[in-house]
Coordinates of C-alpha atoms and ligand atoms in Angstrom, one line a residue:
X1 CA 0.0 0.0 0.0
X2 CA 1.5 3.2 -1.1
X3 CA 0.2 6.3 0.5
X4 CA 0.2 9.8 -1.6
X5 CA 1.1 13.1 -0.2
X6 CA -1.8 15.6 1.2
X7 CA -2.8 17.8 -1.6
X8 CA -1.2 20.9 -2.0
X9 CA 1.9 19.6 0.2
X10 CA 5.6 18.8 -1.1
X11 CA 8.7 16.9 0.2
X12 CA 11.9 18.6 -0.2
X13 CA 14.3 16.1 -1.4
X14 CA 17.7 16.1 -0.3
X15 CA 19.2 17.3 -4.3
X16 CA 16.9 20.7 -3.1
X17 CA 17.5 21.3 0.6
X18 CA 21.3 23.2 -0.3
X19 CA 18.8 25.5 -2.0
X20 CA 16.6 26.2 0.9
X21 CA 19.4 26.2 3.3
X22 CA 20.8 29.1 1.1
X23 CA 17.7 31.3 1.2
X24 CA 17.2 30.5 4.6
X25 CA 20.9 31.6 5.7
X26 CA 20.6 34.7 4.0
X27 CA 17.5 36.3 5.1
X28 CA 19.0 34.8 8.5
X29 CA 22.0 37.3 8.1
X30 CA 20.2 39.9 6.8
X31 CA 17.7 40.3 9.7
X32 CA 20.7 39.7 11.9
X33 CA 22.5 42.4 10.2
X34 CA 19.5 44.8 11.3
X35 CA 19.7 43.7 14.2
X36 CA 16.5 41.5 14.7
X37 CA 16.4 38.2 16.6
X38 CA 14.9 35.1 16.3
X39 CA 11.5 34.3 17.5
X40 CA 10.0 30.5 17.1
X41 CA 6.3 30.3 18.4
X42 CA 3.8 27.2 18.0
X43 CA 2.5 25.9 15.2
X44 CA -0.7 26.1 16.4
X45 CA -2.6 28.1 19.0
X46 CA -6.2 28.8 20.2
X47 CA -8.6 29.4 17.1
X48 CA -9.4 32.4 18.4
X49 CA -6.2 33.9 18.4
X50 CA -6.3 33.8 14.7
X51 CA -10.5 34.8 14.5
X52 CA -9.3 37.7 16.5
X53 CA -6.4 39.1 14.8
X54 CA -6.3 37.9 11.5
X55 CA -10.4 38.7 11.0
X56 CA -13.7 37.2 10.9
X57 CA -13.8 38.4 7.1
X58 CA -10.8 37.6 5.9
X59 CA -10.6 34.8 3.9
X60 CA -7.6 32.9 5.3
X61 CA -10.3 32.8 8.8
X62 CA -13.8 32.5 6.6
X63 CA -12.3 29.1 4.3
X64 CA -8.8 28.2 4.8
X65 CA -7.9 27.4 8.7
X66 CA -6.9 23.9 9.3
X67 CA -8.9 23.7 12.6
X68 CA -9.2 21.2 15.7
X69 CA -10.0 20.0 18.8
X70 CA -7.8 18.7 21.3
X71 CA -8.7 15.6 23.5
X72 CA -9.9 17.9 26.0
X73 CA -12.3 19.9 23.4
X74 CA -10.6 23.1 23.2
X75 CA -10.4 24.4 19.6
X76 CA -7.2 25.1 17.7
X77 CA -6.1 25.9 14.4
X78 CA -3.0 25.3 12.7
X79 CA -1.2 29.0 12.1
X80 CA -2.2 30.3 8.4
X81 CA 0.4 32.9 8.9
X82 CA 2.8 34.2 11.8
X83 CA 2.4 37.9 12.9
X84 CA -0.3 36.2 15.7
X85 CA 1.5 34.0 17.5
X86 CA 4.6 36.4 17.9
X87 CA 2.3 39.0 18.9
X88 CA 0.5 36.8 21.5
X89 CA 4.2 35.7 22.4
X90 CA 5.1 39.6 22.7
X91 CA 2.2 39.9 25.3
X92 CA 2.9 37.1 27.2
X93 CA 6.7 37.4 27.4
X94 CA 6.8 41.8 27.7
X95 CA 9.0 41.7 24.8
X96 CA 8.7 45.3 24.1
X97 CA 8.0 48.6 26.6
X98 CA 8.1 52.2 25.5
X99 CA 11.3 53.0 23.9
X100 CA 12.4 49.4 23.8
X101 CA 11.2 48.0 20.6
X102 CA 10.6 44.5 19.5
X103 CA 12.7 43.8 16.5
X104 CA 12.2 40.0 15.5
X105 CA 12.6 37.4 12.5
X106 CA 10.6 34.4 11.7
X107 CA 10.5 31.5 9.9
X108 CA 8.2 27.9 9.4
X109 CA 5.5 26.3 7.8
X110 CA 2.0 27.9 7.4
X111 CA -1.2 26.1 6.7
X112 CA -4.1 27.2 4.5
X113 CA -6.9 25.3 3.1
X114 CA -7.0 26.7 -0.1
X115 CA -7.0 25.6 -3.6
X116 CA -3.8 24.8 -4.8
X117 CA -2.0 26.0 -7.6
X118 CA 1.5 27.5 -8.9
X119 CA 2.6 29.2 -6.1
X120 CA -0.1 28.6 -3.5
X121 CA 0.1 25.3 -1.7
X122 CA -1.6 24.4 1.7
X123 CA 1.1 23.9 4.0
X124 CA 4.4 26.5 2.7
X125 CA 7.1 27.9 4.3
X126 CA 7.0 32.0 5.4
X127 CA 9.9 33.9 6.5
X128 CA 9.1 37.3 8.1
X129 CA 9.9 39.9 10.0
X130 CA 8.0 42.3 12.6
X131 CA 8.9 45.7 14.1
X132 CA 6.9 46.5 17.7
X133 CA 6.7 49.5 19.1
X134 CA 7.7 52.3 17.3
X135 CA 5.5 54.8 15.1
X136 CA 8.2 56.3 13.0
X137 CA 7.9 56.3 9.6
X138 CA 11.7 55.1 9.3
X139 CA 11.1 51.9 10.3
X140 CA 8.4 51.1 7.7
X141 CA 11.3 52.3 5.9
X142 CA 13.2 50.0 7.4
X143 CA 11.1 46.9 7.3
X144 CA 10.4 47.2 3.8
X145 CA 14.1 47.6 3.2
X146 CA 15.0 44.6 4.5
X147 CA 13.0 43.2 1.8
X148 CA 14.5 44.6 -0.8
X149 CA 18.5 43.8 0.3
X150 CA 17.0 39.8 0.4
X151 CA 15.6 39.7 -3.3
X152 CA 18.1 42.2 -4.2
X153 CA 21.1 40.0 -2.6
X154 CA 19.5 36.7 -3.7
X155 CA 19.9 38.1 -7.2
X156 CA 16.2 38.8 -8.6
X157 CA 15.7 41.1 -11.2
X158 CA 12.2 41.2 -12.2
X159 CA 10.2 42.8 -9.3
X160 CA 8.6 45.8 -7.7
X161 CA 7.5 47.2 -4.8
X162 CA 4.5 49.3 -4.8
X163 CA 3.3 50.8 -1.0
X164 CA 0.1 52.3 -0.3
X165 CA -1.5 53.8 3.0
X166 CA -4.6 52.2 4.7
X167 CA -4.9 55.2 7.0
X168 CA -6.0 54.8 11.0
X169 CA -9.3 53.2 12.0
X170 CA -11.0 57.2 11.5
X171 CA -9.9 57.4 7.9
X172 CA -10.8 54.1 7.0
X173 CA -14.7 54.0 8.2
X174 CA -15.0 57.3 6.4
X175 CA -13.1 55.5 3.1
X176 CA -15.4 52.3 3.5
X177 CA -18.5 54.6 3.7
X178 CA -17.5 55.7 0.1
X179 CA -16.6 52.3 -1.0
X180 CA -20.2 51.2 0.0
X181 CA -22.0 54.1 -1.5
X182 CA -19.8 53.7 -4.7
X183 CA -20.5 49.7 -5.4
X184 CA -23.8 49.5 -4.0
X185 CA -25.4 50.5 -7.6
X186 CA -23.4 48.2 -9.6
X187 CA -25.2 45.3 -7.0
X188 CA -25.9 43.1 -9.8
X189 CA -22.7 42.6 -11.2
X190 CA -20.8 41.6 -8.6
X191 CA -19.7 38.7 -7.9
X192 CA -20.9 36.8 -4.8
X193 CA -17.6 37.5 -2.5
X194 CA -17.9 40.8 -3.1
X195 CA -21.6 41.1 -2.5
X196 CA -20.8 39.1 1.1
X197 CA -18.1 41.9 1.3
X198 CA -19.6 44.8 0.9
X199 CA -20.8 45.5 4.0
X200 CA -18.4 43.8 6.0
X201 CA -14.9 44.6 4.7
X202 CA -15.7 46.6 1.6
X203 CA -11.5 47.4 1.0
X204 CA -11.6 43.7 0.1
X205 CA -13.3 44.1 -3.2
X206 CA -10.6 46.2 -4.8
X207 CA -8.2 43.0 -4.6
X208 CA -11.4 40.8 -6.2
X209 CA -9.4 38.8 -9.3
X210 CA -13.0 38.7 -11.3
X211 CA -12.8 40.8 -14.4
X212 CA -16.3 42.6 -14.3
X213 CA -15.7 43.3 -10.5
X214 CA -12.0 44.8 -11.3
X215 CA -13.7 46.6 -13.9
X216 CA -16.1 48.5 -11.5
X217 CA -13.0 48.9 -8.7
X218 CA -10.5 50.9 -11.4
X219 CA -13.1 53.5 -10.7
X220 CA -13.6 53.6 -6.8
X221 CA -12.8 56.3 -4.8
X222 CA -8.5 56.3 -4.1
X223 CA -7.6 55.3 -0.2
X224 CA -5.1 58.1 -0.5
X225 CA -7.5 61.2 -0.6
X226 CA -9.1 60.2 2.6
X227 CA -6.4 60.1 5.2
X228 CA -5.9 62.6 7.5
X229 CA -3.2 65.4 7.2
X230 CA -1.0 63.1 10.1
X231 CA -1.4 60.0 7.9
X232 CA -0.6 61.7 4.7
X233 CA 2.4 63.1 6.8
X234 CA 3.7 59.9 7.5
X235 CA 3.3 58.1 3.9
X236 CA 5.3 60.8 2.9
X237 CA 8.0 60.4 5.2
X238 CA 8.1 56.7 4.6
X239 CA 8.5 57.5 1.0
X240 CA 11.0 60.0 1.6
X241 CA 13.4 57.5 3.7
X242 CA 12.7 54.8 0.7
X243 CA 14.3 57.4 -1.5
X244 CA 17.2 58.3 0.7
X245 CA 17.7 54.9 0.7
X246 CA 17.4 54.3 -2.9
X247 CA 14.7 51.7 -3.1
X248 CA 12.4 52.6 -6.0
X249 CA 8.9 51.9 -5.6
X250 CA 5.5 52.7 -7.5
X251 CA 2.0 53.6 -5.2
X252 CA -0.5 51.7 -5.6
X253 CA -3.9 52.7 -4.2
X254 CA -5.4 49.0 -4.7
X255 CA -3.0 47.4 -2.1
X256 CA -5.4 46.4 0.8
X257 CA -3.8 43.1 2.0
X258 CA -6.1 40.3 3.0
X259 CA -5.5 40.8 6.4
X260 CA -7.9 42.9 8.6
X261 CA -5.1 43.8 11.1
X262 CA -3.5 46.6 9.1
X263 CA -3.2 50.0 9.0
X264 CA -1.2 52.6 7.7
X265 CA 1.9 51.6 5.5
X266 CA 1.0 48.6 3.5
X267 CA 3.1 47.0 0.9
X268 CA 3.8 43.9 -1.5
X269 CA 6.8 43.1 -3.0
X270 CA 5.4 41.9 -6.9
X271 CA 7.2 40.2 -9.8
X272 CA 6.4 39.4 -13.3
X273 CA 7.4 36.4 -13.0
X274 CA 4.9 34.0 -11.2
X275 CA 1.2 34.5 -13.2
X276 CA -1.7 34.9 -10.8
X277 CA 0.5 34.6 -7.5
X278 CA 2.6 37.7 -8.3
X279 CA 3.1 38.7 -4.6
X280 CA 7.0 37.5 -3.6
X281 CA 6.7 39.2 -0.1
X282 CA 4.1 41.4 1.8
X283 CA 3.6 43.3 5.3
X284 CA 2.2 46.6 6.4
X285 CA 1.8 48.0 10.2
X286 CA -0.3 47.1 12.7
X287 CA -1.1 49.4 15.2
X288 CA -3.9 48.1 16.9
X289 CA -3.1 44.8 16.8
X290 CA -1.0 44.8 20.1
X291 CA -3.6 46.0 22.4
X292 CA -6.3 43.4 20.5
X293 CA -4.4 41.0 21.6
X294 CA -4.4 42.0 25.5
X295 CA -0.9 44.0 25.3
X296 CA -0.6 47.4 25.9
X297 CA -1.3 50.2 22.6
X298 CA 1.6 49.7 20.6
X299 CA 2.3 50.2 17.2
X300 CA 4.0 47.5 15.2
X301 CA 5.0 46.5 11.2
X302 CA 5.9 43.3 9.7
X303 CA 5.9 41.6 6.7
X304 CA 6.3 37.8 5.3
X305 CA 7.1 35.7 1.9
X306 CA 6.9 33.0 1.4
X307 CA 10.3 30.3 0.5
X308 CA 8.2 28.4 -2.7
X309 CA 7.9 31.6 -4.4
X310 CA 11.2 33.1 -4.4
X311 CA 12.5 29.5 -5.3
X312 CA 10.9 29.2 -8.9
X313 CA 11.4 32.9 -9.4
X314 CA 15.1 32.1 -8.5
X315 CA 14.6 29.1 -10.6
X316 CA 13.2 31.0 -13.7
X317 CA 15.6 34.1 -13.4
X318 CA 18.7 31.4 -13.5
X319 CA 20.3 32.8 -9.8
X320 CA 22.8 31.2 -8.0
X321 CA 21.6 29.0 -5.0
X322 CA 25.7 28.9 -3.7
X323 CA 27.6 26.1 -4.2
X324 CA 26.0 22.3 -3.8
X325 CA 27.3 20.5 -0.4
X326 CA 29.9 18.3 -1.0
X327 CA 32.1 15.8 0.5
X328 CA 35.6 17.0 1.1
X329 CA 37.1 13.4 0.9
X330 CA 36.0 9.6 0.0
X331 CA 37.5 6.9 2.1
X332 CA 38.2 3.6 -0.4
X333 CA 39.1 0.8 2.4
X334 CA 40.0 -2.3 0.5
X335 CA 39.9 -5.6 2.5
X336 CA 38.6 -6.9 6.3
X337 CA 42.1 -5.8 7.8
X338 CA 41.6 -2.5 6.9
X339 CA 38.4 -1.6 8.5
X340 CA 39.6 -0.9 11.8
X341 CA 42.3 1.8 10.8
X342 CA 39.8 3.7 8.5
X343 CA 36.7 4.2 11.2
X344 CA 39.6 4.9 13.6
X345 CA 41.1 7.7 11.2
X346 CA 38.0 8.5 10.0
X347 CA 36.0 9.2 13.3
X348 CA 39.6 11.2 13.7
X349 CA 39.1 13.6 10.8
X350 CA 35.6 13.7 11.0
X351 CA 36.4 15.1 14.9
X352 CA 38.7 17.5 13.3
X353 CA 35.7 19.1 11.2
X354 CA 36.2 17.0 8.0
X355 CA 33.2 16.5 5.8
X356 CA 33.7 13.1 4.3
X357 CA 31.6 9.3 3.1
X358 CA 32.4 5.9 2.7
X359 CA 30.7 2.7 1.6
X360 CA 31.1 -0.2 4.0
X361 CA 29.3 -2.8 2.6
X362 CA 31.8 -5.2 0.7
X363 CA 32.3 -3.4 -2.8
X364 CA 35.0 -3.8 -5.0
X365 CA 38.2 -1.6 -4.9
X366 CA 36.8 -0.2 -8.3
X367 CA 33.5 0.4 -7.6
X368 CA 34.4 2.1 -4.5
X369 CA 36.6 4.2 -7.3
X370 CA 33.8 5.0 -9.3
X371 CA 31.4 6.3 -6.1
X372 CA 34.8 8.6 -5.0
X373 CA 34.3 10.2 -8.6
X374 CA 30.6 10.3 -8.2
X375 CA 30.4 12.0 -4.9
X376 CA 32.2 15.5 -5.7
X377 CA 35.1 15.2 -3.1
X378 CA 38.3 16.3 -3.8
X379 CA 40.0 13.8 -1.6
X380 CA 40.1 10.3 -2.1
X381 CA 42.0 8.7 1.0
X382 CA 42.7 4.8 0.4
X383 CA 43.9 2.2 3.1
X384 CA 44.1 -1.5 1.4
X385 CA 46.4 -4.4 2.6
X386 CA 49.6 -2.6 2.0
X387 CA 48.9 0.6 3.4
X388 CA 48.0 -1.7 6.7
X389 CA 51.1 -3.2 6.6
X390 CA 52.8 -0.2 6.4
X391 CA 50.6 2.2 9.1
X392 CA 50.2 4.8 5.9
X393 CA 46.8 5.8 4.1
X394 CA 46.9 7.2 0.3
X395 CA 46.0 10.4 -0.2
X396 CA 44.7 11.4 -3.6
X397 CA 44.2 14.6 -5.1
X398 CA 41.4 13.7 -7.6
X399 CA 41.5 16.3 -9.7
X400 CA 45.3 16.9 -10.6
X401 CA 45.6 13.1 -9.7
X402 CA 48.5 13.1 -7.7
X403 CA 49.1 10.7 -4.7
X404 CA 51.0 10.6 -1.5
X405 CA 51.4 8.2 1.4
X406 CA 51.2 9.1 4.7
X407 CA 51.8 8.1 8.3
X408 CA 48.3 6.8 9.2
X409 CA 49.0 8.8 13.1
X410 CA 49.5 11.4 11.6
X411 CA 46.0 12.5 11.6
X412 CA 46.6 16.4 11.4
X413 CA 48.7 15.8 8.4
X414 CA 46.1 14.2 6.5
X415 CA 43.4 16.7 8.1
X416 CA 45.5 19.8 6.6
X417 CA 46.0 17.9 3.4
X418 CA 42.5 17.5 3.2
X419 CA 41.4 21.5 4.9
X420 CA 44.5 23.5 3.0
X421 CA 43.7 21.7 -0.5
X422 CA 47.4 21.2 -1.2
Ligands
AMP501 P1 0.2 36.7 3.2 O1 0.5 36.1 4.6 O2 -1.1 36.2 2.6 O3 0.3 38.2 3.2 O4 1.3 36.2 2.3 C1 2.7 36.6 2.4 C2 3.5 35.8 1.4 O5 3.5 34.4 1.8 C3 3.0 35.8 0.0 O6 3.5 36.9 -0.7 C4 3.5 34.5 -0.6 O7 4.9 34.6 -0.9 C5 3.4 33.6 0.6 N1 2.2 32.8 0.6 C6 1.0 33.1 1.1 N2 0.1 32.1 1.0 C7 0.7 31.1 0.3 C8 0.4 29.8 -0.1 N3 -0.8 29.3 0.1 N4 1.3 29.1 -0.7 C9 2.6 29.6 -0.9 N5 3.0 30.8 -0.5 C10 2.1 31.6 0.1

């Protein structure tokens, strides 16, 4: 009986994983670099954590949460996305105070019951980033910069990043009031999402992918002529320090995020690239979300992206992923007698930080050859009868082909040999 993978899942197969470990190490030293630190929370955590902060009316909490109950009938949900566990974590552990911001990275699997499709799959892998406690438009700057140096550092070409401003909670009722009054006579042609969104998160239906409900959106009123003269302030200043910095950007009025919890700055980082699922990388601020969550008021920004997309982009646009894992020597032990020596020598180097494989299973000298070739390593170190007999091991350079015996105790020897490539 063979049993087939959950839909919309994926292994990653060991040929792959150098790839992801590559991404992964990068935005790793890149949040480092700006100083952020690691924060691991659950994988899942009460349903109503995610209800709460992520929406009723969004759609990640209306269709896609993998939910549960536990033995003892409490409800849980796997996490469709990480900004509310850290900020349940930042709540629980005090991780930020007035003038002591919160300044943490992310990364894991996310779960969303959706239908899959290039790009969308229901359990994927997000790195992000969040920002809590500070108001100042520099560190939207900021945030969204740190974006950029990753897809700029892992070497993608095609993309863009377009920001937009969602306002506070004043200059958004007075924006969704026009939203309503604006669709409500074109009723009929909507589709049914947006009818059940009207009233309840009417921002949503300028995202809406259907082509006669885009069609009626390219005319609605613009987010940006409804925030206040503080909220227009800021959006300026964010674009100001994006400019200082260098890091071109379009606006784009239509960016609402799916997301109720935002506010303010929102942004997407978009490429060409991908068809349908265009967004690499997306975040905005947050400023109620703290004190929704029990914590004190405090403002906070984050974004995430998600590894499968960057990974075909990189794919597609031919970057490098660094160099393939390899071993940096092959042991060839020929013969019961020498068995002992090598796993002696080879615990040895391996002790001494030496990557390096063998085969023990009785294969001949020349097959053993042949897998040396096949694994990549540079080093081919061979102990047979006569190298027993004379306490030495062969070292073999296998690409200029030379060879060398040396005293098998001489373990540091062979280990700089091996390290210095000489
Ligand atoms: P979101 O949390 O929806 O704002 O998404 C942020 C980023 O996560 C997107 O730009 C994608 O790169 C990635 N992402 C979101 N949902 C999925 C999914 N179902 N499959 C793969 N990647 C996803």
């Amino acid at each position: 009986m063979k049993y087939p993978i959950p839909r919309g899942t994926f292994d990653i197969l060991p040929e792959s994983s150098y790839k992801w470990n590559y991404i992964e190490s990068l935005f790793k030293d890149i949040a480092e670099r700006y100083n952020y630190r690691r924060i691991t929370t659950p994988i899942f955590e009460r349903t109503e954590l995610f209800e709460r902060s992520v929406g009723n009316t969004s759609d990640i909490v209306e269709k896609e949460m993998y939910k549960f109950q536990d033995k003892k009938g409490r409800n849980f949900a796997l996490r469709p996305e990480g900004t509310a566990g850290v900020v349940r974590s930042l709540v629980d552990n005090a991780l930020a105070s007035q003038g002591s911001l919160a300044m943490l990275w992310y990364m894991g699997p996310m779960f969303r019951y959706d239908r899959p499709q290039k790009g969308r799959y229901r359990q994927f892998y997000q790195y992000g980033i969040e920002n809590i406690g500070s108001h100042h438009p520099f560190i939207d700057a900021e945030v969204i910069s740190i974006g950029w140096v990753l897809l700029k550092t892992l070497g993608l070409k095609g993309f863009e990043l377009q920001i937009n401003s969602l306002g506070d909670d004043t200059d958004s009722a007075v924006y969704d009031a026009a939203l309503i009054s604006y669709f409500t006579p074109y009723k009929k042609s909507l589709c049914q999402d947006c009818l059940n969104r009207l009233e309840r998160n009417p921002k949503r239906l300028l995202d809406c992918k259907v082509s006669t409900c885009k069609e009626i959106a390219a005319q609605a009123p613009n987010i940006l002529e409804f925030l206040s003269d503080d909220n227009q302030q800021h959006f300026h200043l964010v674009q100001r320090y994006l400019k200082l910095m260098n890091i071109p950007f379009i606006i784009n009025p239509r960016i609402v995020r799916g997301l109720d919890y935002y506010t303010h700055t929102a942004f997407e980082f978009v490429t060409d690239s991908l068809g349908t699922q265009n967004t690499l990388l997306g975040g905005g601020r947050y400023n109620k979300l703290v004190e929704q969550m029990g914590g004190k008021p405090m403002p906070g920004i984050g974004f995430a992206g998600g590894f499968e997309r960057l990974m075909m982009v990189m794919e597609q646009e031919g970057c490098s992923f660094g160099k393939k894992p390899l071993p940096q020597a092959y042991f060839i032990v020929a013969g019961d007698v020498a068995q002992e020596p090598a796993i002696k020598l080879m615990q040895s180097l391996r002790e001494q930080g030496i990557a390096l494989t063998w085969n023990p299973d009785k294969i001949s000298f020349k097959a053993q050859m042949k897998s040396a070739d096949k694994s990549g390593a540079t080093w081919t170190l061979i102990i047979g009868e006569d190298e027993v007999a004379a306490s030495t091991v062969t070292i073999r350079n296998m690409e200029t082909g030379k060879q060398q015996a040396v005293s098998i105790s001489d373990t540091d020897i062979i280990a700089e040999y091996i390290l210095n490539n000489k």
